[in-house]
PDB file of C-alpha atoms in Angstrom:
ATOM      1  CA  MET A   1     102.162 189.856  68.350  1.00  0.00           C
ATOM      2  CA  PHE A   2      99.981 191.574  71.203  1.00  0.00           C
ATOM      3  CA  ASP A   3      97.810 192.656  68.749  1.00  0.00           C
ATOM      4  CA  PRO A   4      94.030 192.103  69.721  1.00  0.00           C
ATOM      5  CA  VAL A   5      93.276 190.939  65.559  1.00  0.00           C
ATOM      6  CA  ILE A   6      97.092 188.329  65.745  1.00  0.00           C
ATOM      7  CA  LEU A   7      95.886 187.147  69.205  1.00  0.00           C
ATOM      8  CA  LEU A   8      92.067 186.433  68.108  1.00  0.00           C
ATOM      9  CA  SER A   9      93.379 184.445  64.889  1.00  0.00           C
ATOM     10  CA  ALA A  10      96.207 182.277  66.909  1.00  0.00           C
ATOM     11  CA  VAL A  11      93.140 181.606  69.524  1.00  0.00           C
ATOM     12  CA  LEU A  12      90.517 180.162  66.729  1.00  0.00           C
ATOM     13  CA  ASN A  13      93.556 178.300  64.742  1.00  0.00           C
ATOM     14  CA  GLY A  14      94.647 177.062  68.259  1.00  0.00           C
ATOM     15  CA  LEU A  15      91.180 175.369  68.621  1.00  0.00           C
ATOM     16  CA  THR A  16      90.846 174.552  64.799  1.00  0.00           C
ATOM     17  CA  THR A  17      94.235 172.358  65.691  1.00  0.00           C
ATOM     18  CA  GLY A  18      92.631 171.571  69.303  1.00  0.00           C
ATOM     19  CA  ALA A  19      89.629 169.454  68.099  1.00  0.00           C
ATOM     20  CA  VAL A  20      91.367 166.997  65.808  1.00  0.00           C
ATOM     21  CA  TYR A  21      94.040 166.267  68.787  1.00  0.00           C
ATOM     22  CA  ALA A  22      90.863 165.819  71.317  1.00  0.00           C
ATOM     23  CA  LEU A  23      89.248 163.919  68.616  1.00  0.00           C
ATOM     24  CA  ILE A  24      92.154 161.809  68.711  1.00  0.00           C
ATOM     25  CA  ALA A  25      92.819 162.051  71.877  1.00  0.00           C
ATOM     26  CA  LEU A  26      89.366 160.436  72.594  1.00  0.00           C
ATOM     27  CA  GLY A  27      90.315 157.577  70.980  1.00  0.00           C
ATOM     28  CA  LEU A  28      93.122 157.078  73.247  1.00  0.00           C
ATOM     29  CA  THR A  29      90.782 157.909  76.623  1.00  0.00           C
ATOM     30  CA  LEU A  30      88.236 154.883  75.298  1.00  0.00           C
ATOM     31  CA  VAL A  31      91.163 152.935  75.047  1.00  0.00           C
ATOM     32  CA  TYR A  32      91.910 152.887  78.420  1.00  0.00           C
ATOM     33  CA  GLY A  33      89.410 153.774  80.044  1.00  0.00           C
ATOM     34  CA  VAL A  34      87.448 150.094  79.171  1.00  0.00           C
ATOM     35  CA  LEU A  35      90.777 148.056  78.556  1.00  0.00           C
ATOM     36  CA  HIS A  36      92.831 150.227  81.060  1.00  0.00           C
ATOM     37  CA  ILE A  37      95.949 149.938  79.093  1.00  0.00           C
ATOM     38  CA  ILE A  38      98.048 152.697  77.219  1.00  0.00           C
ATOM     39  CA  ASN A  39      97.532 151.649  73.547  1.00  0.00           C
ATOM     40  CA  PHE A  40     101.108 152.212  72.281  1.00  0.00           C
ATOM     41  CA  SER A  41     100.178 151.484  68.703  1.00  0.00           C
ATOM     42  CA  HIS A  42      97.163 155.016  68.857  1.00  0.00           C
ATOM     43  CA  GLY A  43      99.963 156.929  66.734  1.00  0.00           C
ATOM     44  CA  ALA A  44     100.680 154.319  64.387  1.00  0.00           C
ATOM     45  CA  ALA A  45      96.959 153.498  63.414  1.00  0.00           C
ATOM     46  CA  LEU A  46      96.879 157.173  62.661  1.00  0.00           C
ATOM     47  CA  MET A  47      99.821 157.239  60.404  1.00  0.00           C
ATOM     48  CA  ILE A  48      98.282 154.245  58.405  1.00  0.00           C
ATOM     49  CA  ALA A  49      94.431 156.296  58.435  1.00  0.00           C
ATOM     50  CA  LEU A  50      95.975 158.807  56.644  1.00  0.00           C
ATOM     51  CA  TYR A  51      97.771 157.137  53.910  1.00  0.00           C
ATOM     52  CA  ALA A  52      94.382 155.198  53.212  1.00  0.00           C
ATOM     53  CA  VAL A  53      93.923 159.015  53.041  1.00  0.00           C
ATOM     54  CA  TRP A  54      95.748 159.567  51.004  1.00  0.00           C
ATOM     55  CA  LEU A  55      95.875 156.312  48.700  1.00  0.00           C
ATOM     56  CA  LEU A  56      92.067 156.914  48.310  1.00  0.00           C
ATOM     57  CA  LYS A  57      92.796 160.762  46.658  1.00  0.00           C
ATOM     58  CA  GLU A  58      95.770 159.652  45.010  1.00  0.00           C
ATOM     59  CA  LYS A  59      94.688 156.671  43.596  1.00  0.00           C
ATOM     60  CA  LEU A  60      90.761 156.694  42.954  1.00  0.00           C
ATOM     61  CA  GLY A  61      90.301 160.049  43.557  1.00  0.00           C
ATOM     62  CA  ILE A  62      87.630 160.528  46.485  1.00  0.00           C
ATOM     63  CA  ASP A  63      87.711 163.519  48.408  1.00  0.00           C
ATOM     64  CA  PRO A  64      89.339 163.023  52.356  1.00  0.00           C
ATOM     65  CA  TYR A  65      86.422 163.911  53.211  1.00  0.00           C
ATOM     66  CA  VAL A  66      84.070 161.466  51.070  1.00  0.00           C
ATOM     67  CA  ALA A  67      86.035 158.948  52.411  1.00  0.00           C
ATOM     68  CA  LEU A  68      85.522 159.503  55.805  1.00  0.00           C
ATOM     69  CA  PRO A  69      82.928 156.629  56.191  1.00  0.00           C
ATOM     70  CA  PHE A  70      85.207 154.298  54.032  1.00  0.00           C
ATOM     71  CA  VAL A  71      87.958 154.839  56.075  1.00  0.00           C
ATOM     72  CA  THR A  72      86.372 155.091  59.905  1.00  0.00           C
ATOM     73  CA  LEU A  73      84.786 152.030  58.963  1.00  0.00           C
ATOM     74  CA  GLY A  74      88.164 150.518  57.576  1.00  0.00           C
ATOM     75  CA  MET A  75      89.986 151.596  60.983  1.00  0.00           C
ATOM     76  CA  PHE A  76      87.055 150.280  63.365  1.00  0.00           C
ATOM     77  CA  ALA A  77      87.206 146.639  61.229  1.00  0.00           C
ATOM     78  CA  LEU A  78      90.956 146.978  61.774  1.00  0.00           C
ATOM     79  CA  GLY A  79      91.123 147.965  64.734  1.00  0.00           C
ATOM     80  CA  TYR A  80      88.310 144.906  65.918  1.00  0.00           C
ATOM     81  CA  GLY A  81      90.643 142.644  64.451  1.00  0.00           C
ATOM     82  CA  LEU A  82      93.557 143.222  65.801  1.00  0.00           C
ATOM     83  CA  GLN A  83      92.247 143.302  69.759  1.00  0.00           C
ATOM     84  CA  ARG A  84      90.427 140.264  68.596  1.00  0.00           C
ATOM     85  CA  CYS A  85      92.872 137.930  66.965  1.00  0.00           C
ATOM     86  CA  VAL A  86      96.067 139.872  68.319  1.00  0.00           C
ATOM     87  CA  ILE A  87      95.970 141.210  71.324  1.00  0.00           C
ATOM     88  CA  GLU A  88      93.902 139.007  73.112  1.00  0.00           C
ATOM     89  CA  ARG A  89      95.453 136.366  71.856  1.00  0.00           C
ATOM     90  CA  ALA A  90      98.825 137.178  72.183  1.00  0.00           C
ATOM     91  CA  SER A  91      98.401 139.157  75.710  1.00  0.00           C
ATOM     92  CA  HIS A  92      96.654 135.861  77.896  1.00  0.00           C
ATOM     93  CA  GLY A  93      94.883 138.232  80.201  1.00  0.00           C
ATOM     94  CA  LYS A  94      97.352 140.581  81.165  1.00  0.00           C
ATOM     95  CA  ASP A  95      97.840 144.050  81.230  1.00  0.00           C
ATOM     96  CA  GLU A  96     101.538 144.534  80.788  1.00  0.00           C
ATOM     97  CA  ASN A  97     101.627 141.859  78.147  1.00  0.00           C
ATOM     98  CA  ILE A  98      99.072 143.894  76.600  1.00  0.00           C
ATOM     99  CA  LEU A  99     101.536 147.057  76.735  1.00  0.00           C
ATOM    100  CA  LEU A 100     104.368 145.301  74.970  1.00  0.00           C
ATOM    101  CA  VAL A 101     102.050 143.903  71.836  1.00  0.00           C
ATOM    102  CA  THR A 102     100.550 147.311  71.367  1.00  0.00           C
ATOM    103  CA  LEU A 103     104.729 148.391  71.031  1.00  0.00           C
ATOM    104  CA  GLY A 104     104.883 146.016  69.314  1.00  0.00           C
ATOM    105  CA  LEU A 105     101.954 146.560  66.644  1.00  0.00           C
ATOM    106  CA  ALA A 106     103.072 150.539  66.547  1.00  0.00           C
ATOM    107  CA  ILE A 107     106.415 148.617  65.272  1.00  0.00           C
ATOM    108  CA  VAL A 108     104.859 146.367  62.915  1.00  0.00           C
ATOM    109  CA  LEU A 109     102.803 148.961  60.988  1.00  0.00           C
ATOM    110  CA  GLU A 110     105.602 151.830  60.703  1.00  0.00           C
ATOM    111  CA  ASN A 111     108.020 149.429  59.322  1.00  0.00           C
ATOM    112  CA  LEU A 112     105.472 147.821  57.211  1.00  0.00           C
ATOM    113  CA  ALA A 113     104.768 151.402  55.572  1.00  0.00           C
ATOM    114  CA  LEU A 114     108.568 151.691  55.314  1.00  0.00           C
ATOM    115  CA  VAL A 115     108.994 149.032  53.161  1.00  0.00           C
ATOM    116  CA  GLY A 116     105.474 149.830  51.173  1.00  0.00           C
ATOM    117  CA  PHE A 117     105.648 153.728  50.964  1.00  0.00           C
ATOM    118  CA  LYS A 118     110.084 154.035  51.692  1.00  0.00           C
ATOM    119  CA  SER A 119     110.517 157.361  53.969  1.00  0.00           C
ATOM    120  CA  ASP A 120     108.913 159.872  51.567  1.00  0.00           C
ATOM    121  CA  THR A 121     106.525 162.668  52.925  1.00  0.00           C
ATOM    122  CA  HIS A 122     103.259 162.635  50.817  1.00  0.00           C
ATOM    123  CA  THR A 123     100.882 165.229  50.582  1.00  0.00           C
ATOM    124  CA  ILE A 124      97.422 165.846  48.363  1.00  0.00           C
ATOM    125  CA  ASP A 125      96.289 168.848  46.780  1.00  0.00           C
ATOM    126  CA  THR A 126      92.487 169.518  46.672  1.00  0.00           C
ATOM    127  CA  PRO A 127      90.625 172.936  44.700  1.00  0.00           C
ATOM    128  CA  TYR A 128      89.903 174.078  49.177  1.00  0.00           C
ATOM    129  CA  THR A 129      92.950 173.048  50.730  1.00  0.00           C
ATOM    130  CA  LEU A 130      94.770 177.598  50.731  1.00  0.00           C
ATOM    131  CA  ALA A 131      91.001 178.351  50.928  1.00  0.00           C
ATOM    132  CA  THR A 132      90.582 180.765  52.922  1.00  0.00           C
ATOM    133  CA  VAL A 133      87.297 182.562  55.473  1.00  0.00           C
ATOM    134  CA  ASP A 134      86.760 185.521  56.987  1.00  0.00           C
ATOM    135  CA  ILE A 135      85.418 185.495  60.347  1.00  0.00           C
ATOM    136  CA  GLY A 136      85.187 189.609  61.521  1.00  0.00           C
ATOM    137  CA  PRO A 137      88.820 190.499  61.302  1.00  0.00           C
ATOM    138  CA  VAL A 138      90.397 186.639  61.095  1.00  0.00           C
ATOM    139  CA  MET A 139      91.038 184.848  58.281  1.00  0.00           C
ATOM    140  CA  LEU A 140      90.692 180.934  58.918  1.00  0.00           C
ATOM    141  CA  SER A 141      91.625 178.042  56.515  1.00  0.00           C
ATOM    142  CA  VAL A 142      88.852 176.763  55.313  1.00  0.00           C
ATOM    143  CA  PRO A 143      89.982 172.744  55.797  1.00  0.00           C
ATOM    144  CA  LYS A 144      90.972 173.176  59.382  1.00  0.00           C
ATOM    145  CA  LEU A 145      86.681 175.323  60.236  1.00  0.00           C
ATOM    146  CA  ILE A 146      85.735 171.842  58.261  1.00  0.00           C
ATOM    147  CA  ALA A 147      87.859 170.094  60.795  1.00  0.00           C
ATOM    148  CA  PHE A 148      87.110 171.539  64.149  1.00  0.00           C
ATOM    149  CA  GLY A 149      82.709 171.306  63.483  1.00  0.00           C
ATOM    150  CA  GLY A 150      83.894 167.530  62.300  1.00  0.00           C
ATOM    151  CA  ALA A 151      85.894 166.878  65.347  1.00  0.00           C
ATOM    152  CA  LEU A 152      83.433 168.103  67.359  1.00  0.00           C
ATOM    153  CA  ALA A 153      80.410 166.280  65.614  1.00  0.00           C
ATOM    154  CA  ALA A 154      82.456 163.564  66.059  1.00  0.00           C
ATOM    155  CA  ALA A 155      82.859 163.726  69.070  1.00  0.00           C
ATOM    156  CA  ALA A 156      79.108 164.618  70.102  1.00  0.00           C
ATOM    157  CA  LEU A 157      78.360 161.667  68.752  1.00  0.00           C
ATOM    158  CA  LEU A 158      80.789 159.385  69.940  1.00  0.00           C
ATOM    159  CA  PHE A 159      79.153 160.805  73.649  1.00  0.00           C
ATOM    160  CA  TRP A 160      75.311 160.199  72.756  1.00  0.00           C
ATOM    161  CA  ILE A 161      77.328 156.445  71.814  1.00  0.00           C
ATOM    162  CA  MET A 162      78.239 156.121  75.190  1.00  0.00           C
ATOM    163  CA  ARG A 163      75.481 157.643  76.585  1.00  0.00           C
ATOM    164  CA  ALA A 164      72.337 156.273  75.275  1.00  0.00           C
ATOM    165  CA  THR A 165      72.668 153.410  73.755  1.00  0.00           C
ATOM    166  CA  ASP A 166      72.940 150.304  74.845  1.00  0.00           C
ATOM    167  CA  LEU A 167      76.507 149.224  73.028  1.00  0.00           C
ATOM    168  CA  GLY A 168      77.305 152.703  75.012  1.00  0.00           C
ATOM    169  CA  ARG A 169      75.789 150.747  78.795  1.00  0.00           C
ATOM    170  CA  ALA A 170      77.644 148.142  78.168  1.00  0.00           C
ATOM    171  CA  ILE A 171      81.168 149.719  77.831  1.00  0.00           C
ATOM    172  CA  ARG A 172      80.593 151.629  80.708  1.00  0.00           C
ATOM    173  CA  ALA A 173      79.799 148.778  82.832  1.00  0.00           C
ATOM    174  CA  VAL A 174      82.866 146.836  81.491  1.00  0.00           C
ATOM    175  CA  ALA A 175      84.826 149.773  82.331  1.00  0.00           C
ATOM    176  CA  LYS A 176      83.576 150.392  86.306  1.00  0.00           C
ATOM    177  CA  GLU A 177      83.397 146.219  86.461  1.00  0.00           C
ATOM    178  CA  LYS A 178      84.504 143.860  84.299  1.00  0.00           C
ATOM    179  CA  HIS A 179      83.409 140.941  86.058  1.00  0.00           C
ATOM    180  CA  GLY A 180      80.010 142.315  87.578  1.00  0.00           C
ATOM    181  CA  ALA A 181      79.332 143.289  83.990  1.00  0.00           C
ATOM    182  CA  LYS A 182      80.215 139.109  83.263  1.00  0.00           C
ATOM    183  CA  LEU A 183      77.815 138.087  85.525  1.00  0.00           C
ATOM    184  CA  MET A 184      74.570 140.134  83.770  1.00  0.00           C
ATOM    185  CA  GLY A 185      75.670 138.548  80.722  1.00  0.00           C
ATOM    186  CA  ILE A 186      78.053 140.851  78.884  1.00  0.00           C
ATOM    187  CA  ASP A 187      80.398 139.231  76.522  1.00  0.00           C
ATOM    188  CA  VAL A 188      83.519 141.296  78.137  1.00  0.00           C
ATOM    189  CA  GLU A 189      86.000 140.143  75.347  1.00  0.00           C
ATOM    190  CA  ARG A 190      83.497 141.447  72.677  1.00  0.00           C
ATOM    191  CA  VAL A 191      83.076 144.670  74.336  1.00  0.00           C
ATOM    192  CA  TYR A 192      86.985 145.631  74.268  1.00  0.00           C
ATOM    193  CA  ALA A 193      87.419 144.602  70.983  1.00  0.00           C
ATOM    194  CA  LEU A 194      84.468 147.059  70.263  1.00  0.00           C
ATOM    195  CA  SER A 195      86.373 149.857  72.097  1.00  0.00           C
ATOM    196  CA  PHE A 196      88.852 149.492  70.504  1.00  0.00           C
ATOM    197  CA  GLY A 197      87.486 149.280  67.501  1.00  0.00           C
ATOM    198  CA  ILE A 198      86.017 152.894  68.152  1.00  0.00           C
ATOM    199  CA  GLY A 199      88.919 154.094  69.608  1.00  0.00           C
ATOM    200  CA  MET A 200      90.728 152.933  65.874  1.00  0.00           C
ATOM    201  CA  ALA A 201      87.802 154.265  64.260  1.00  0.00           C
ATOM    202  CA  CYS A 202      88.530 157.686  66.011  1.00  0.00           C
ATOM    203  CA  VAL A 203      92.211 158.198  64.059  1.00  0.00           C
ATOM    204  CA  GLY A 204      90.449 157.286  60.767  1.00  0.00           C
ATOM    205  CA  ALA A 205      87.758 160.348  60.933  1.00  0.00           C
ATOM    206  CA  ALA A 206      90.760 162.860  62.370  1.00  0.00           C
ATOM    207  CA  ALA A 207      93.125 162.014  59.868  1.00  0.00           C
ATOM    208  CA  CYS A 208      90.214 162.230  57.050  1.00  0.00           C
ATOM    209  CA  PHE A 209      90.063 165.660  58.778  1.00  0.00           C
ATOM    210  CA  LEU A 210      93.906 166.450  58.691  1.00  0.00           C
ATOM    211  CA  MET A 211      95.066 165.294  55.441  1.00  0.00           C
ATOM    212  CA  PRO A 212      93.628 168.335  53.378  1.00  0.00           C
ATOM    213  CA  THR A 213      96.158 170.453  55.126  1.00  0.00           C
ATOM    214  CA  TYR A 214      99.130 168.467  56.452  1.00  0.00           C
ATOM    215  CA  TYR A 215     101.405 165.112  55.252  1.00  0.00           C
ATOM    216  CA  VAL A 216     101.750 161.780  55.750  1.00  0.00           C
ATOM    217  CA  ASN A 217     104.899 159.078  56.011  1.00  0.00           C
ATOM    218  CA  PRO A 218     105.546 156.348  58.291  1.00  0.00           C
ATOM    219  CA  GLN A 219     106.668 158.541  61.509  1.00  0.00           C
ATOM    220  CA  VAL A 220     104.159 160.659  61.213  1.00  0.00           C
ATOM    221  CA  GLY A 221     101.908 159.390  64.291  1.00  0.00           C
ATOM    222  CA  SER A 222     104.328 160.165  67.131  1.00  0.00           C
ATOM    223  CA  GLY A 223     104.360 163.522  66.774  1.00  0.00           C
ATOM    224  CA  PHE A 224     100.162 163.335  67.159  1.00  0.00           C
ATOM    225  CA  VAL A 225     100.283 160.370  69.945  1.00  0.00           C
ATOM    226  CA  LEU A 226     102.586 162.018  72.206  1.00  0.00           C
ATOM    227  CA  VAL A 227     100.204 165.114  72.586  1.00  0.00           C
ATOM    228  CA  ALA A 228      97.496 162.732  72.940  1.00  0.00           C
ATOM    229  CA  PHE A 229      99.292 160.846  75.746  1.00  0.00           C
ATOM    230  CA  THR A 230      99.437 164.801  77.223  1.00  0.00           C
ATOM    231  CA  ILE A 231      95.615 165.181  76.490  1.00  0.00           C
ATOM    232  CA  VAL A 232      94.421 162.067  78.272  1.00  0.00           C
ATOM    233  CA  VAL A 233      96.522 162.898  81.359  1.00  0.00           C
ATOM    234  CA  LEU A 234      95.899 166.452  81.383  1.00  0.00           C
ATOM    235  CA  GLY A 235      92.239 165.966  81.400  1.00  0.00           C
ATOM    236  CA  GLY A 236      92.104 162.663  83.675  1.00  0.00           C
ATOM    237  CA  MET A 237      92.759 159.215  82.789  1.00  0.00           C
ATOM    238  CA  GLY A 238      89.712 157.955  81.159  1.00  0.00           C
ATOM    239  CA  SER A 239      87.823 161.093  80.858  1.00  0.00           C
ATOM    240  CA  PHE A 240      85.887 161.919  78.136  1.00  0.00           C
ATOM    241  CA  ALA A 241      84.936 165.252  78.769  1.00  0.00           C
ATOM    242  CA  GLY A 242      88.346 166.430  79.895  1.00  0.00           C
ATOM    243  CA  ALA A 243      90.119 164.993  76.499  1.00  0.00           C
ATOM    244  CA  LEU A 244      87.831 167.135  75.061  1.00  0.00           C
ATOM    245  CA  ALA A 245      88.663 169.866  77.207  1.00  0.00           C
ATOM    246  CA  GLY A 246      92.127 169.149  76.870  1.00  0.00           C
ATOM    247  CA  GLY A 247      92.618 168.761  73.428  1.00  0.00           C
ATOM    248  CA  LEU A 248      91.246 172.780  72.824  1.00  0.00           C
ATOM    249  CA  LEU A 249      93.510 174.106  75.010  1.00  0.00           C
ATOM    250  CA  ILE A 250      96.936 171.961  74.013  1.00  0.00           C
ATOM    251  CA  GLY A 251      95.557 173.748  70.612  1.00  0.00           C
ATOM    252  CA  VAL A 252      95.396 176.997  72.130  1.00  0.00           C
ATOM    253  CA  VAL A 253      98.229 176.658  73.837  1.00  0.00           C
ATOM    254  CA  GLU A 254     100.717 175.514  71.641  1.00  0.00           C
ATOM    255  CA  SER A 255      99.480 178.483  68.641  1.00  0.00           C
ATOM    256  CA  LEU A 256     100.055 181.066  71.182  1.00  0.00           C
ATOM    257  CA  GLY A 257     103.207 178.998  71.605  1.00  0.00           C
ATOM    258  CA  GLY A 258     103.827 179.487  67.631  1.00  0.00           C
ATOM    259  CA  LEU A 259     103.351 183.119  68.097  1.00  0.00           C
ATOM    260  CA  TRP A 260     105.490 184.310  70.635  1.00  0.00           C
ATOM    261  CA  LEU A 261     108.098 181.549  70.464  1.00  0.00           C
ATOM    262  CA  GLY A 262     107.930 180.104  67.082  1.00  0.00           C
ATOM    263  CA  ASP A 263     107.531 177.295  65.091  1.00  0.00           C
ATOM    264  CA  SER A 264     110.400 175.568  66.862  1.00  0.00           C
ATOM    265  CA  LEU A 265     109.812 175.868  70.562  1.00  0.00           C
ATOM    266  CA  GLY A 266     106.165 176.223  70.164  1.00  0.00           C
ATOM    267  CA  GLN A 267     104.991 173.140  72.195  1.00  0.00           C
ATOM    268  CA  MET A 268     107.479 174.298  74.665  1.00  0.00           C
ATOM    269  CA  GLY A 269     103.822 175.555  76.121  1.00  0.00           C
ATOM    270  CA  ILE A 270     101.897 172.339  75.501  1.00  0.00           C
ATOM    271  CA  PHE A 271     104.297 170.715  78.971  1.00  0.00           C
ATOM    272  CA  ALA A 272     104.806 173.653  81.064  1.00  0.00           C
ATOM    273  CA  ILE A 273     101.145 173.654  80.669  1.00  0.00           C
ATOM    274  CA  PHE A 274     100.920 169.805  81.860  1.00  0.00           C
ATOM    275  CA  ILE A 275     103.813 170.048  84.166  1.00  0.00           C
ATOM    276  CA  ILE A 276     101.725 173.355  86.053  1.00  0.00           C
ATOM    277  CA  VAL A 277      98.441 171.256  86.282  1.00  0.00           C
ATOM    278  CA  VAL A 278      99.831 167.933  87.726  1.00  0.00           C
ATOM    279  CA  LEU A 279     101.417 169.323  90.081  1.00  0.00           C
ATOM    280  CA  LEU A 280      98.208 171.627  91.367  1.00  0.00           C
ATOM    281  CA  ARG A 281      96.090 168.862  90.260  1.00  0.00           C
ATOM    282  CA  PRO A 282      97.400 165.073  89.598  1.00  0.00           C
ATOM    283  CA  GLN A 283      94.397 163.361  88.556  1.00  0.00           C
ATOM    284  CA  GLY A 284      94.194 166.050  85.921  1.00  0.00           C
ATOM    285  CA  LEU A 285      91.648 169.116  85.148  1.00  0.00           C
ATOM    286  CA  PHE A 286      88.390 166.513  84.595  1.00  0.00           C
ATOM    287  CA  GLY A 287      90.282 163.673  87.140  1.00  0.00           C
ATOM    288  CA  ALA A 288      88.392 161.921  90.113  1.00  0.00           C
ATOM    289  CA  ARG A 289      90.977 161.091  93.128  1.00  0.00           C
ATOM    290  CA  ALA A 290      92.028 157.746  93.810  1.00  0.00           C
TER     291      ALA A 290
END
């Protein structure tokens, strides 16, 4: 277990998994940074996106990577619509109400999936599902490498949107001071809906990268959202750089933990690192002190 080749393989595999974790966490941290609430429906949204990828492959024969723009745009539209038609109307502007609404949405989406798909676990088969490539002495899965590159590209696109576009500047203004942004003519409610939609689009992209080597059932989102919450706090609430670095770190820790402790105990390392970081740096790796 301490052989350099085995350790290198575990680290590289952890990075490929961590990049997808980071993409999921980026959507969560965007919603927190702008709306200042935790979106409890994030895991259920990932589950819906995974089912969408599965249906497109099984019913229409569309490859998960080809489905990427369709699923991403579909999840964006779903998030935008939910924020505009459900969360905004039901919350009455109170943060605690928004928390309850997102929790209710998660329960509704999971139970709709149970009604529509039962509790069965579904996978897809592609020509490259079991394909591997040699990188030096290490053999890596082709779908995981694609997921790594795709997740980093999606994260880079999100960073560019936030830094170099009018939409990104509006989102950052609302996140910083919504009343001042409103005085400057920014439609705050529309920015909220767009931010929620972009957060959902992140899980849509993550689903396309996950599905070739993963599975879907109505409860699949719970494990991912727990890890995503951990990453958001670990990296610093509302920090994009923290979510990216935290996701990669958690992926490596999970991989090494699985190597040394076994799959059933591997995730203990995640929460051990989380506790250590919170004790030593309560604001997270990239967070600012209050």
